[in-house]
């Protein structure tokens, strides 16, 4: 299982709506709107790195109101 945090920037005033839309996507464990340089943070899970990439590109980045994402893959050392 591959896990990652997706840091998301949105259009002004869209953070709550974006977080709600992302939370409904299969593979998203948690999505919340936050303060700081990013507007939303999502915790996602996928079986492989390729599936993680498809989740981010084909599902999350397609949500209306998102302007930029940054994927931070969880590592277990």
PDB file of C-alpha atoms in Angstrom:
ATOM      1  CA  UNK A   1       0.000   0.000   0.000  1.00  0.00           C
ATOM      2  CA  UNK A   2       1.335   3.415  -1.005  1.00  0.00           C
ATOM      3  CA  UNK A   3       0.217   6.415   1.033  1.00  0.00           C
ATOM      4  CA  UNK A   4       0.704  10.111   0.358  1.00  0.00           C
ATOM      5  CA  UNK A   5      -0.334  13.561   1.451  1.00  0.00           C
ATOM      6  CA  UNK A   6      -1.564  15.805  -1.339  1.00  0.00           C
ATOM      7  CA  UNK A   7      -1.043  19.507  -0.633  1.00  0.00           C
ATOM      8  CA  UNK A   8      -3.560  21.519  -2.623  1.00  0.00           C
ATOM      9  CA  UNK A   9      -3.860  25.164  -3.599  1.00  0.00           C
ATOM     10  CA  UNK A  10      -7.284  26.365  -4.687  1.00  0.00           C
ATOM     11  CA  UNK A  11      -8.938  29.409  -6.161  1.00  0.00           C
ATOM     12  CA  UNK A  12      -9.841  32.010  -3.529  1.00  0.00           C
ATOM     13  CA  UNK A  13     -12.872  30.951  -1.509  1.00  0.00           C
ATOM     14  CA  UNK A  14     -12.968  27.391  -2.875  1.00  0.00           C
ATOM     15  CA  UNK A  15     -11.068  25.458  -0.176  1.00  0.00           C
ATOM     16  CA  UNK A  16     -14.080  24.011   1.665  1.00  0.00           C
ATOM     17  CA  UNK A  17     -15.853  22.943  -1.539  1.00  0.00           C
ATOM     18  CA  UNK A  18     -12.665  21.385  -2.925  1.00  0.00           C
ATOM     19  CA  UNK A  19     -12.000  19.463   0.311  1.00  0.00           C
ATOM     20  CA  UNK A  20     -15.565  18.133   0.303  1.00  0.00           C
ATOM     21  CA  UNK A  21     -15.322  17.023  -3.343  1.00  0.00           C
ATOM     22  CA  UNK A  22     -11.946  15.354  -2.802  1.00  0.00           C
ATOM     23  CA  UNK A  23     -13.162  13.527   0.317  1.00  0.00           C
ATOM     24  CA  UNK A  24     -15.765  11.741  -1.845  1.00  0.00           C
ATOM     25  CA  UNK A  25     -13.151  10.266  -4.223  1.00  0.00           C
ATOM     26  CA  UNK A  26     -12.354   6.564  -3.674  1.00  0.00           C
ATOM     27  CA  UNK A  27      -8.804   6.212  -2.363  1.00  0.00           C
ATOM     28  CA  UNK A  28      -8.956   9.443  -0.371  1.00  0.00           C
ATOM     29  CA  UNK A  29      -8.795   8.616   3.335  1.00  0.00           C
ATOM     30  CA  UNK A  30      -9.125  12.216   4.534  1.00  0.00           C
ATOM     31  CA  UNK A  31      -9.418  15.691   3.027  1.00  0.00           C
ATOM     32  CA  UNK A  32      -9.564  18.898   5.021  1.00  0.00           C
ATOM     33  CA  UNK A  33      -9.323  22.604   4.320  1.00  0.00           C
ATOM     34  CA  UNK A  34      -6.492  24.233   6.251  1.00  0.00           C
ATOM     35  CA  UNK A  35      -4.726  27.557   6.719  1.00  0.00           C
ATOM     36  CA  UNK A  36      -1.242  28.361   5.482  1.00  0.00           C
ATOM     37  CA  UNK A  37       0.431  28.197   2.080  1.00  0.00           C
ATOM     38  CA  UNK A  38      -1.896  25.357   1.010  1.00  0.00           C
ATOM     39  CA  UNK A  39      -5.675  25.448   1.161  1.00  0.00           C
ATOM     40  CA  UNK A  40      -6.436  21.725   1.488  1.00  0.00           C
ATOM     41  CA  UNK A  41      -4.547  18.620   2.522  1.00  0.00           C
ATOM     42  CA  UNK A  42      -5.636  15.122   1.524  1.00  0.00           C
ATOM     43  CA  UNK A  43      -4.352  11.756   2.746  1.00  0.00           C
ATOM     44  CA  UNK A  44      -4.604   9.188  -0.058  1.00  0.00           C
ATOM     45  CA  UNK A  45      -3.918   5.473  -0.434  1.00  0.00           C
ATOM     46  CA  UNK A  46      -3.311   3.287  -3.481  1.00  0.00           C
ATOM     47  CA  UNK A  47      -1.974  -0.194  -4.179  1.00  0.00           C
ATOM     48  CA  UNK A  48       0.966   1.009  -6.315  1.00  0.00           C
ATOM     49  CA  UNK A  49       2.824   4.213  -7.148  1.00  0.00           C
ATOM     50  CA  UNK A  50       1.286   4.098 -10.635  1.00  0.00           C
ATOM     51  CA  UNK A  51      -2.227   3.899  -9.170  1.00  0.00           C
ATOM     52  CA  UNK A  52      -1.360   6.776  -6.846  1.00  0.00           C
ATOM     53  CA  UNK A  53      -0.314   8.874  -9.836  1.00  0.00           C
ATOM     54  CA  UNK A  54      -3.530   8.033 -11.682  1.00  0.00           C
ATOM     55  CA  UNK A  55      -5.572   8.972  -8.612  1.00  0.00           C
ATOM     56  CA  UNK A  56      -3.892  12.358  -8.366  1.00  0.00           C
ATOM     57  CA  UNK A  57      -3.876  13.204 -12.074  1.00  0.00           C
ATOM     58  CA  UNK A  58      -7.163  11.675 -13.239  1.00  0.00           C
ATOM     59  CA  UNK A  59      -9.325  12.279 -10.175  1.00  0.00           C
ATOM     60  CA  UNK A  60      -7.993  14.872  -7.740  1.00  0.00           C
ATOM     61  CA  UNK A  61      -6.558  17.386 -10.223  1.00  0.00           C
ATOM     62  CA  UNK A  62      -9.850  17.291 -12.144  1.00  0.00           C
ATOM     63  CA  UNK A  63     -11.774  18.788  -9.202  1.00  0.00           C
ATOM     64  CA  UNK A  64     -12.975  22.267 -10.107  1.00  0.00           C
ATOM     65  CA  UNK A  65     -11.235  25.035  -8.191  1.00  0.00           C
ATOM     66  CA  UNK A  66      -7.812  23.390  -7.800  1.00  0.00           C
ATOM     67  CA  UNK A  67      -4.903  25.438  -9.107  1.00  0.00           C
ATOM     68  CA  UNK A  68      -1.917  23.332  -7.980  1.00  0.00           C
ATOM     69  CA  UNK A  69      -1.069  20.107  -6.144  1.00  0.00           C
ATOM     70  CA  UNK A  70       2.062  18.753  -4.490  1.00  0.00           C
ATOM     71  CA  UNK A  71       2.305  15.039  -3.728  1.00  0.00           C
ATOM     72  CA  UNK A  72       4.293  13.970  -0.654  1.00  0.00           C
ATOM     73  CA  UNK A  73       4.657  10.192  -0.549  1.00  0.00           C
ATOM     74  CA  UNK A  74       4.865   8.607   2.903  1.00  0.00           C
ATOM     75  CA  UNK A  75       8.089   6.676   3.506  1.00  0.00           C
ATOM     76  CA  UNK A  76       8.715   4.172   6.274  1.00  0.00           C
ATOM     77  CA  UNK A  77      12.405   4.107   7.177  1.00  0.00           C
TER      78      UNK A  77
END
